[in-house]
Coordinates of C-alpha atoms and ligand atoms in Angstrom, one line a residue:
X596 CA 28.0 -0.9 -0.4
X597 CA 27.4 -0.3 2.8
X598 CA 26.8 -3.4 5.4
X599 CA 29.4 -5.6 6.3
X600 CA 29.1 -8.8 5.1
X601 CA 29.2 -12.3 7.2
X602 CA 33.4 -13.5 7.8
X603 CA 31.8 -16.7 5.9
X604 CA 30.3 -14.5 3.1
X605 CA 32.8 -11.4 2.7
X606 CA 35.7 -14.2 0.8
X607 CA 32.7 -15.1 -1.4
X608 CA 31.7 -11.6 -2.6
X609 CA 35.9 -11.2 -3.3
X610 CA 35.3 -13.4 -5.2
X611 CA 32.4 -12.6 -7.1
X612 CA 34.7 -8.8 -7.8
X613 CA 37.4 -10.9 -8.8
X614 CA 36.0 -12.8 -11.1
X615 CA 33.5 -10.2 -12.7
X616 CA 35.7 -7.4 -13.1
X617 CA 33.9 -3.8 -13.3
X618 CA 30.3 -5.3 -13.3
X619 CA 29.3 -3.0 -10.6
X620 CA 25.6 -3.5 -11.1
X621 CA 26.2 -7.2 -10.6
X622 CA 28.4 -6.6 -7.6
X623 CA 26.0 -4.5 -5.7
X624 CA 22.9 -6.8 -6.7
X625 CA 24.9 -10.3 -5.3
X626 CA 26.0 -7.8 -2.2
X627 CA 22.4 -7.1 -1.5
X628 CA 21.5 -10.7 -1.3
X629 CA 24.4 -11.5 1.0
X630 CA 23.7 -9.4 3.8
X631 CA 20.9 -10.9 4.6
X632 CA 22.3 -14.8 4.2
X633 CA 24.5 -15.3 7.0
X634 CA 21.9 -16.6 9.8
X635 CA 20.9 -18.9 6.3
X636 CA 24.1 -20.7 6.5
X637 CA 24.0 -21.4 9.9
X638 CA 20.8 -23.0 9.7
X639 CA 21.4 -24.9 6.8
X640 CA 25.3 -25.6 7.1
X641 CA 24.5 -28.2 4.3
X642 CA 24.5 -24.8 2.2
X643 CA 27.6 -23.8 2.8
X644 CA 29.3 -27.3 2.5
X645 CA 27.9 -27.7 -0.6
X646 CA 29.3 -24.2 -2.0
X647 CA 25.2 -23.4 -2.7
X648 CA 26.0 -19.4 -2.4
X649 CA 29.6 -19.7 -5.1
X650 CA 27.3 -22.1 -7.7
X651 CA 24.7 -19.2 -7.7
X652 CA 27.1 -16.2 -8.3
X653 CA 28.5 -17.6 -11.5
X654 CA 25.3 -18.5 -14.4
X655 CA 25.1 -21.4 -15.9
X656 CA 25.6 -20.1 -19.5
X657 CA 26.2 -16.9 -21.0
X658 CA 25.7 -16.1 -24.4
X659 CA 27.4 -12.8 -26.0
X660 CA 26.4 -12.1 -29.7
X661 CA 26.8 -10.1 -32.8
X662 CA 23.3 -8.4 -33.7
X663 CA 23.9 -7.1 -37.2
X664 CA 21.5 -5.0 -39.2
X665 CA 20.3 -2.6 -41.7
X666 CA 18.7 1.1 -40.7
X667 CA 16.4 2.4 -43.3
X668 CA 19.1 4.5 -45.1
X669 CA 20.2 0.7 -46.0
X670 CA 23.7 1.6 -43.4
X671 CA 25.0 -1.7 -41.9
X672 CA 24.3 -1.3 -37.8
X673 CA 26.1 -3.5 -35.5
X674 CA 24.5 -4.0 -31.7
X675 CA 25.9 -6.5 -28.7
X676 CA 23.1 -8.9 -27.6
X677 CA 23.1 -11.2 -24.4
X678 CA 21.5 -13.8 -23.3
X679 CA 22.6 -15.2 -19.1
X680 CA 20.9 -18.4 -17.9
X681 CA 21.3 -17.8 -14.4
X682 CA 19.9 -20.9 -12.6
X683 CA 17.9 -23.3 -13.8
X684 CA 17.2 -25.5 -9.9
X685 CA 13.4 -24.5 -10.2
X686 CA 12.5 -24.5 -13.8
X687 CA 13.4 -23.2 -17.9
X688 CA 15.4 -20.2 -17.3
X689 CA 13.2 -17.3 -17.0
X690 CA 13.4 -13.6 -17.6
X691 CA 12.8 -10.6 -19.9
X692 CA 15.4 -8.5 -22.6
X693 CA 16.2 -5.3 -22.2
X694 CA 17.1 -3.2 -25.4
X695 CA 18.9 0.1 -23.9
X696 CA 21.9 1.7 -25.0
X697 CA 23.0 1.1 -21.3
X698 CA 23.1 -2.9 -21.3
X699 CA 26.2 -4.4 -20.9
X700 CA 27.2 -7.7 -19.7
X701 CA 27.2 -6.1 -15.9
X702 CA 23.7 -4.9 -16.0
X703 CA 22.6 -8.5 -17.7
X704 CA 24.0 -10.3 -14.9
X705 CA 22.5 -8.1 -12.1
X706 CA 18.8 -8.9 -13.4
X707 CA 19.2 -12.5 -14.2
X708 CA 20.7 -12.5 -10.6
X709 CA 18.2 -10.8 -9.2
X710 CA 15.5 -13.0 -11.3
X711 CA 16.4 -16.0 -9.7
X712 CA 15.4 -14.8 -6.3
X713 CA 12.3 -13.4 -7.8
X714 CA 11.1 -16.2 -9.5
X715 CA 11.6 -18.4 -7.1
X716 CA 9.2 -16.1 -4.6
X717 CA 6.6 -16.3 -7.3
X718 CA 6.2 -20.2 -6.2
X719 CA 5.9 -21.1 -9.8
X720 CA 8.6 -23.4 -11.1
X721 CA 10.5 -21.0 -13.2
X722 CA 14.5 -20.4 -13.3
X723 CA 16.0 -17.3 -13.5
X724 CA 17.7 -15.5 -16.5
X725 CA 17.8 -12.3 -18.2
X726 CA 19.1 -11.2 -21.9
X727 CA 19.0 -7.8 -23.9
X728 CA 21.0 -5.8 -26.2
X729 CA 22.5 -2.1 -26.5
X730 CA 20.3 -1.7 -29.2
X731 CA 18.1 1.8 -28.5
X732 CA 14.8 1.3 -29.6
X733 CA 14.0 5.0 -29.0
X734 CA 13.7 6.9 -32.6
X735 CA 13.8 3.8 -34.4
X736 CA 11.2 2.9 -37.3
X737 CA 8.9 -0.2 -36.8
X738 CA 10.8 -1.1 -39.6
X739 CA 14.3 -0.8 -38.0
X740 CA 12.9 -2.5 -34.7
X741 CA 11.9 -5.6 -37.0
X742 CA 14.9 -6.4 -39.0
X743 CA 17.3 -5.9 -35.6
X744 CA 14.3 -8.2 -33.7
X745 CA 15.1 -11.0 -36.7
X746 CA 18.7 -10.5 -36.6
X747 CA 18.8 -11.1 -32.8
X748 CA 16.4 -14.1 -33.0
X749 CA 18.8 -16.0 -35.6
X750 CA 21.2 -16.0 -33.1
X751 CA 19.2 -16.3 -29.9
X752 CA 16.6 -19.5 -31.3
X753 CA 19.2 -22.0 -30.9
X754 CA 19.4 -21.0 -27.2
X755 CA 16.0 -20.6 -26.1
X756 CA 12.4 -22.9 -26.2
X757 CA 9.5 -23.6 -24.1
X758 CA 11.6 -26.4 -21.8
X759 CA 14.9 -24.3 -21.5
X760 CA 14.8 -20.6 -21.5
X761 CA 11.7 -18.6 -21.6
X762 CA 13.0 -14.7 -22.6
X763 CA 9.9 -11.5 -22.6
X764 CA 9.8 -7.8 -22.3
X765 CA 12.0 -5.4 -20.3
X766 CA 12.7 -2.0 -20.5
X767 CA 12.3 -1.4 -24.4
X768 CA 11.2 -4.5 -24.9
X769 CA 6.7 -4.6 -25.6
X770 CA 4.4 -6.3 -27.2
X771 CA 5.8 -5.2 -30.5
X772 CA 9.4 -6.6 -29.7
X773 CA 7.9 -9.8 -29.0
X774 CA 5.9 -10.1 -31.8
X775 CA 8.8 -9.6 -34.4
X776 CA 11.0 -11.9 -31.9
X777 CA 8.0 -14.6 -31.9
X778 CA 7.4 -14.4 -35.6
X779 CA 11.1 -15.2 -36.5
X780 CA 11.4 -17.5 -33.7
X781 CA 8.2 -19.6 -35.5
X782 CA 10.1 -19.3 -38.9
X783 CA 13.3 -20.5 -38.2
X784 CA 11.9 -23.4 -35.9
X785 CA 9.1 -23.9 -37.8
X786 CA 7.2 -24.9 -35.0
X787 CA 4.6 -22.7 -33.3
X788 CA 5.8 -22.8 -29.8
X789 CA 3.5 -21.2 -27.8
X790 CA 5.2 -21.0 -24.3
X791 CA 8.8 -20.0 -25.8
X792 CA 8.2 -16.3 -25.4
X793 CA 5.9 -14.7 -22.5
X794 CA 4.2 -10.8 -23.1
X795 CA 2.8 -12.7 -26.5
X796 CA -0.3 -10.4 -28.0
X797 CA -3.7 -11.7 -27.0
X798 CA -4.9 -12.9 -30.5
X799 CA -1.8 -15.0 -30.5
X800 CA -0.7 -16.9 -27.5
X801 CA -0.3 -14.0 -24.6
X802 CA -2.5 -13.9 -21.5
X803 CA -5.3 -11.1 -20.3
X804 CA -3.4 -9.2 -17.9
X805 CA 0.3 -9.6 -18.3
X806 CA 0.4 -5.9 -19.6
X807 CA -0.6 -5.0 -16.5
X808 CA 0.7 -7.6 -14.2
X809 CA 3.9 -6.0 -12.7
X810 CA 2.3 -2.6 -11.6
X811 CA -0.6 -3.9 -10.6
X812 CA 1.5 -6.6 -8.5
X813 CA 3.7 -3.6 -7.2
X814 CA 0.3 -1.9 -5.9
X815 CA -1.2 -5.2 -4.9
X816 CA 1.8 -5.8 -2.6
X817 CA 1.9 -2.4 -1.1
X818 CA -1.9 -2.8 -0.5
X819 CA -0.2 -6.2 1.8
X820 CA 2.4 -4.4 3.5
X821 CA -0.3 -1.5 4.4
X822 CA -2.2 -4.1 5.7
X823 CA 0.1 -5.5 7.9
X824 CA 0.3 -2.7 9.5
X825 CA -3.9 -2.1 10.1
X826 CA -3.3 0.5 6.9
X827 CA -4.5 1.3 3.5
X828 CA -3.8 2.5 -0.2
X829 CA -7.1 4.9 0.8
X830 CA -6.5 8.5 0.4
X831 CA -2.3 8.6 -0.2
X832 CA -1.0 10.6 -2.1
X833 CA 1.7 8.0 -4.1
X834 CA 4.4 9.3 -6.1
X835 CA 5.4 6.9 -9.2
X836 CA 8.9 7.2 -11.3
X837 CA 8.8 6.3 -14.8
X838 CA 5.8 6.3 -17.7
X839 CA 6.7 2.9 -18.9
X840 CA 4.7 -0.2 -18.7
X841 CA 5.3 -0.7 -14.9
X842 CA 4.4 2.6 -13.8
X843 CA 1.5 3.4 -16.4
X844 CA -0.4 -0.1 -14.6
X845 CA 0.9 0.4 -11.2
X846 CA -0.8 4.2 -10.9
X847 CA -4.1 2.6 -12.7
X848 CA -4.3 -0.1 -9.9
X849 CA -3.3 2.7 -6.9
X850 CA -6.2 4.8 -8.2
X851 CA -8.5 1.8 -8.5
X852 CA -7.7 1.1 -5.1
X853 CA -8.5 4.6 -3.4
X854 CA -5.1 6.3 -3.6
X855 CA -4.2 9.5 -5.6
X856 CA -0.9 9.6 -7.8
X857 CA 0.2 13.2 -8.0
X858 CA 3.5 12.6 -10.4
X859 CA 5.4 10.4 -12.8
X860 CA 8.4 11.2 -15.1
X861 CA 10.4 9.9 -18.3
X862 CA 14.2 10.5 -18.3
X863 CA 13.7 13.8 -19.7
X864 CA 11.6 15.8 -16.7
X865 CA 8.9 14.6 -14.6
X866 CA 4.9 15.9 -14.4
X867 CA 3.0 16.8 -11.0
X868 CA -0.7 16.8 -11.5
X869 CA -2.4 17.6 -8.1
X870 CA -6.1 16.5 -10.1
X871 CA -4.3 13.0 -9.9
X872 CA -2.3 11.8 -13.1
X873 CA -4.4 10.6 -15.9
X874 CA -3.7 7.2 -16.8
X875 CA -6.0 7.6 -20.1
X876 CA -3.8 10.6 -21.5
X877 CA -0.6 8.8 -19.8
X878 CA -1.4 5.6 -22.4
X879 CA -2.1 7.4 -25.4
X880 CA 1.4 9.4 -24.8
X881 CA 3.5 6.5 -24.3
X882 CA 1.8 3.4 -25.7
X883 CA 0.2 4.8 -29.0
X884 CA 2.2 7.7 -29.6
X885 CA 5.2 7.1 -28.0
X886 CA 6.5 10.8 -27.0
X887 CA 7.2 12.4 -24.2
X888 CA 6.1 12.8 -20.6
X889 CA 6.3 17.0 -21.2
X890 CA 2.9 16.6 -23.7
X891 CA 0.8 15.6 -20.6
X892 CA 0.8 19.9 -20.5
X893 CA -1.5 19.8 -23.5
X894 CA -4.2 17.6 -22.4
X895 CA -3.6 18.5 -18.6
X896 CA -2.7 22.5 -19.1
X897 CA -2.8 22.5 -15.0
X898 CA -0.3 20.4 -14.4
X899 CA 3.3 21.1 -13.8
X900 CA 6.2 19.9 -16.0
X901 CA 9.9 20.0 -14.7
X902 CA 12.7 19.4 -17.1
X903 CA 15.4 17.5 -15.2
X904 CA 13.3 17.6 -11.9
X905 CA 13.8 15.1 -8.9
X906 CA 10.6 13.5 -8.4
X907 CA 11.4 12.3 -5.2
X908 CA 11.0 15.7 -4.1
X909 CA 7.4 16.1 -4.1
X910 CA 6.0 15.2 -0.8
X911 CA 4.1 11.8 -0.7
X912 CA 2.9 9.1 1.6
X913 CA 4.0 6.5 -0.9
X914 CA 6.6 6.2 -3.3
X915 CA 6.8 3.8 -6.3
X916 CA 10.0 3.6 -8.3
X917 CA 9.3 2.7 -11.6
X918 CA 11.8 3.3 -13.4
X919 CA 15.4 1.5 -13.7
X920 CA 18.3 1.1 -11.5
X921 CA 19.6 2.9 -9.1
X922 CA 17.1 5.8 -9.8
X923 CA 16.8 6.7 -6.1
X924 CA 19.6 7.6 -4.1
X925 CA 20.9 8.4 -0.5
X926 CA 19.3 11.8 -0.8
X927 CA 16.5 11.4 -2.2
X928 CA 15.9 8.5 0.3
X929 CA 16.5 11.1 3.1
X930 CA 14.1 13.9 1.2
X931 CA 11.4 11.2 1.3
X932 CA 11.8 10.3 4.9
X933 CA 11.8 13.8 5.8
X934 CA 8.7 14.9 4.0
X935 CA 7.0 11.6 5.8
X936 CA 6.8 9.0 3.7
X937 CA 5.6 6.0 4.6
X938 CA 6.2 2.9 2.4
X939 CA 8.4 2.1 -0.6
X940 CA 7.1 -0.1 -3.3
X941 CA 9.9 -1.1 -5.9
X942 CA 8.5 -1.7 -9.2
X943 CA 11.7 -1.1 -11.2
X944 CA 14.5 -3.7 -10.5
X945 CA 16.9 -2.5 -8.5
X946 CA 15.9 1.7 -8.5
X947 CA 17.2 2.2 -4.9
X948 CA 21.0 2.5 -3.9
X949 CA 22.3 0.6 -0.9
X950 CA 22.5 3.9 0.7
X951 CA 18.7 4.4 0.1
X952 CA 17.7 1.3 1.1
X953 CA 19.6 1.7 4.6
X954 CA 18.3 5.2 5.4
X955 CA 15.1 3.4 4.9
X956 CA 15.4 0.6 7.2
X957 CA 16.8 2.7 10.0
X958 CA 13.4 4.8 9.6
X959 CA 11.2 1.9 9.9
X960 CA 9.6 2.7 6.7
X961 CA 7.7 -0.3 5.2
X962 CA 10.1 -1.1 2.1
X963 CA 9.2 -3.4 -0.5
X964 CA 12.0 -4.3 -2.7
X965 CA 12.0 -5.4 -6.8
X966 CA 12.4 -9.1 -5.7
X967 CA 9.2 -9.4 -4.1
X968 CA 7.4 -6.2 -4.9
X969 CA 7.9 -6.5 -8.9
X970 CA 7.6 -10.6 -8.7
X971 CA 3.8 -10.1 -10.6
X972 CA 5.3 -9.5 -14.4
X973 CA 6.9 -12.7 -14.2
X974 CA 4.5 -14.6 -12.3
X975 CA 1.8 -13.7 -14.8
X976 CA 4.2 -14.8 -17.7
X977 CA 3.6 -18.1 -15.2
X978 CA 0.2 -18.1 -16.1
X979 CA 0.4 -17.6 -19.6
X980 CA 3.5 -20.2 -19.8
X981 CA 0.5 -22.5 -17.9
X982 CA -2.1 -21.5 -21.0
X983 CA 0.2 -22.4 -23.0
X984 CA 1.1 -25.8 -22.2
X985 CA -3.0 -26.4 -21.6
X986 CA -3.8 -24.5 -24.9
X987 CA -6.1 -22.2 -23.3
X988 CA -6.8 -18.7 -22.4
X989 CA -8.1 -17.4 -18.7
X990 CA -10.2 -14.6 -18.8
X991 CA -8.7 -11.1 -17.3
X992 CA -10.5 -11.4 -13.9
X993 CA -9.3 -15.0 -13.6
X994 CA -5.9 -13.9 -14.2
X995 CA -6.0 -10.9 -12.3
X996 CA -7.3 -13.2 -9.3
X997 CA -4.4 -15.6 -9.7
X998 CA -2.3 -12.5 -9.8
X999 CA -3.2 -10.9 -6.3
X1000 CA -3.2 -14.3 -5.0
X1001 CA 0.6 -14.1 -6.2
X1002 CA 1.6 -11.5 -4.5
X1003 CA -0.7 -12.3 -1.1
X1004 CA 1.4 -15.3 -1.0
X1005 CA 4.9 -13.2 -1.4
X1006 CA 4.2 -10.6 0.7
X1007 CA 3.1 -13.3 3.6
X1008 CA 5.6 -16.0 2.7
X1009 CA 8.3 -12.6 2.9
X1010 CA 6.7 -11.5 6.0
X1011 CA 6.9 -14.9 8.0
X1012 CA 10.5 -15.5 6.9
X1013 CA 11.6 -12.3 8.2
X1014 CA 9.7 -13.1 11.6
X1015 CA 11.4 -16.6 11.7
X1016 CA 15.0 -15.0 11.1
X1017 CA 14.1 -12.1 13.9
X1018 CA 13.7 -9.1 11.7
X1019 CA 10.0 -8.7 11.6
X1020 CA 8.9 -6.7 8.8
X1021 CA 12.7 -6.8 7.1
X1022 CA 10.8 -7.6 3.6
X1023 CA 14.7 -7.2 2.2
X1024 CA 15.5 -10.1 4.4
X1025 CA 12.4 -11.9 3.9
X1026 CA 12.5 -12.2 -0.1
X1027 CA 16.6 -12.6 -0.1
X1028 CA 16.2 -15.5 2.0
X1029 CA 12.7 -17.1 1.4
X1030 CA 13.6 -17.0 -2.4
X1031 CA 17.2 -18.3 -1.8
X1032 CA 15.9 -21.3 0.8
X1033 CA 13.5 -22.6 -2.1
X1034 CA 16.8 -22.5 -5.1
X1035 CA 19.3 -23.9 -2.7
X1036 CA 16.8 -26.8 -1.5
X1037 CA 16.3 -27.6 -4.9
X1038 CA 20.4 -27.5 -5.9
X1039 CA 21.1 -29.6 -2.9
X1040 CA 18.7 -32.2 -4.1
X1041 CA 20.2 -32.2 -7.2
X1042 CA 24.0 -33.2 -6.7
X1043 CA 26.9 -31.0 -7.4
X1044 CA 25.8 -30.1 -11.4
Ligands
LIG157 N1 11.3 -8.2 -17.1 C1 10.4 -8.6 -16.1 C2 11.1 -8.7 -14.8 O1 12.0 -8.0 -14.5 C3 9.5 -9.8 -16.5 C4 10.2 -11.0 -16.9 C5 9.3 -12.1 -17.5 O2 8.1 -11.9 -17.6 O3 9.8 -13.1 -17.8 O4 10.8 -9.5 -13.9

């Protein structure tokens, strides 16, 4: 961690360390937002008074469970599951699982950290929270993905519901997930709660569009920062890490939009295809077949498979980061810079180091980060937490529209802040502090709770 922090601010963050010992995603996600809040608290001293910033840094609840369950060979399996309601100032705690064998309490706390600034720039009156589990999800039968769903949801109901905590996908977590999680959730309750659970399946509750909601919103708000700057998505060339959900929807929605993505990975190596990747072949792959990236060669024989290769490597105008955390680094921040990159676009949360984001900013490149540039997957679970409640479904281009009007709104609302705080075009400063603002107004009004 690189920037100093505020002399108001720096006792805070010891804190934070202190109390969260080796939690270094959290501590690097909470440092992010705090170098940018220090003109905050002399605006609105009523912040600091009121200890705003140290309420934030600690959650509300967390929740830390046993997940047993069996694997086909009938073997007892025993997985660590989470649940951290982060702030609830603005609305029902809000915020996907993650099943990875990476997720610990640290990671957890760094998303549902992150997820209240997010949520908060989405202008929808969500809270901000996060869960997940160890659990790997990768190799697993349908089978085995169902009876660890159910074991999880036996623990996790009695947290969660439609006016408290609103959990949907991450990283490992699809429509699948939330169909086994919804169906035990409905059993146990026995109540048919709609707007408990957002990334539902269309036939049964989930909204037109919220598949594709967070890459399209990542291209939708590099389209706005493009703009800003009397440019467009037309002819780049746009580099996107990852093959997951995000990055499968944000290279359909750059192509739709005139630009040409030449590669995506999967943690294994990554694919250039100089015809443009092939979203079609990209879907099948990963959504129907679930294998990986390296049999794009066998519908795509021209393209170019790298085991282990750095994707930020191949020169681009644009890059999108995809992926997970910290995926980009100090190098690869320089590498991009060098081969004249232009704008940044996070659609992963959190895939650029502090060391990346600062080579960035001292090149002037437009750089978008998670906060505001990935806000569209939750904003659309908005909308279908808003079908829900009305007991209606909106029709994909109705959503979509909503969607893009989303992320107009961010990417101005981020722009304008960062103008107002004299760092035009400082969208890191803009959604830290626009999205803080909004949560600290509302704890204020709410007494010391
Ligand atoms: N996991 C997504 C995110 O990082 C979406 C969460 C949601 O839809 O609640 O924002």
């Amino acid at each position: 961690m690189n920037a100093r922090l505020d002399e108001k601010l720096e006792p805070i963050f010891q804190d934070v360390l202190h109390r969260n010992p080796g939690e270094t995603e959290y501590h690097q996600a909470v440092h992010e937002v705090l170098e940018t809040l220090g003109p905050v608290l002399v605006k609105y001293s009523e912040f600091a008074d009121k200890k705003i910033i140290q309420r934030i840094c600690e959650p509300e609840r967390q929740i830390i469970f046993r997940v047993p369950w069996q694997d086909d060979s009938g073997e007892i399996q025993i997985n660590r599951a989470f649940r951290v309601e982060f702030n609830s100032a603005l609305g029902p705690y809000k915020g996907g699982m993650r099943f990875h064998p990476s997720v610990y309490l640290g990671i957890i706390k760094f998303l549902g950290f992150e997820q209240i600034f997010k949520n908060a720039l989405t202008g929808l009156p969500i809270g901000g929270g996060k869960g997940g589990s160890d659990f790997d999800p990768k190799g697993k039968s349908d089978d085995e993905v169902m009876r660890f769903c159910q074991s999880l949801m036996t623990e996790l109901y009695r947290h969660i519901g439609e006016y408290t905590d609103v959990p949907a996908g991450d990283i490992g977590v699809g429509g699948r997930e939330i169909g086994y999680l919804f169906g035990q959730y409905k059993r146990i309750t026995n109540r048919y709660e709609s707007g408990v659970l957002t990334g539902k399946g269309l036939g049964w509750g989930g909204s037109l569009a919220r598949k594709e909601a967070t890459g399209y919103g990542t291209v939708f708000f590099t389209h706005e920062m493009l703009k800003a700057r009397g440019d467009s998505l037309d002819g780049k060339r746009v580099v996107v890490s990852g093959s997951g959900n995000v990055a499968i929807y944000a290279i359909a929605k750059a192509h739709e939009l005139g630009a040409k993505v030449i590669a995506c990975s999967d943690s294994a190596g990554i694919i250039v295809d100089e015809d443009g990747i092939n979203v079609e072949t990209l879907k099948r792959l990963k959504e129907v077949e679930r294998r990986r990236i390296k049999a794009y060669l066998e519908y795509h024989p021209k393209a170019k498979y790298t085991e282990h290769g750095n994707i930020w490597t191949v020169p681009c105008d644009i890059a999108l980061p995809c992926a997970t955390q910290n995926e980009l680094n100090g190098n690869d921040a320089k590498t991009l810079v060098e081969n004249g990159c232009i704008a940044v676009a996070e659609g992963a949360n959190m895939p650029t180091t502090p060391e990346g984001i600062q080579l960035f900013q001292d090149a002037g490149l437009m750089y978008g980060p998670g906060k505001a540039a990935n806000a569209g997957g939750v904003a659309t679970s908005g909308l279908e937490m808003q079908q829900n409640a009305s007991r209606d479904s909106w029709t994909f281009d109705y959503t979509q529209k909503r969607l893009e009007e989303i992320m107009i709104e961010i990417h101005k609302s981020c722009y304008e802040t960062s103008v107002e705080f004299g760092a035009e075009g400082d969208y890191v400063l803009g959604a830290n502090t626009t999205g803080f603002i909004r949560v600290a107004k509302a704890m204020n009004a709410m007494g010391v709770i």
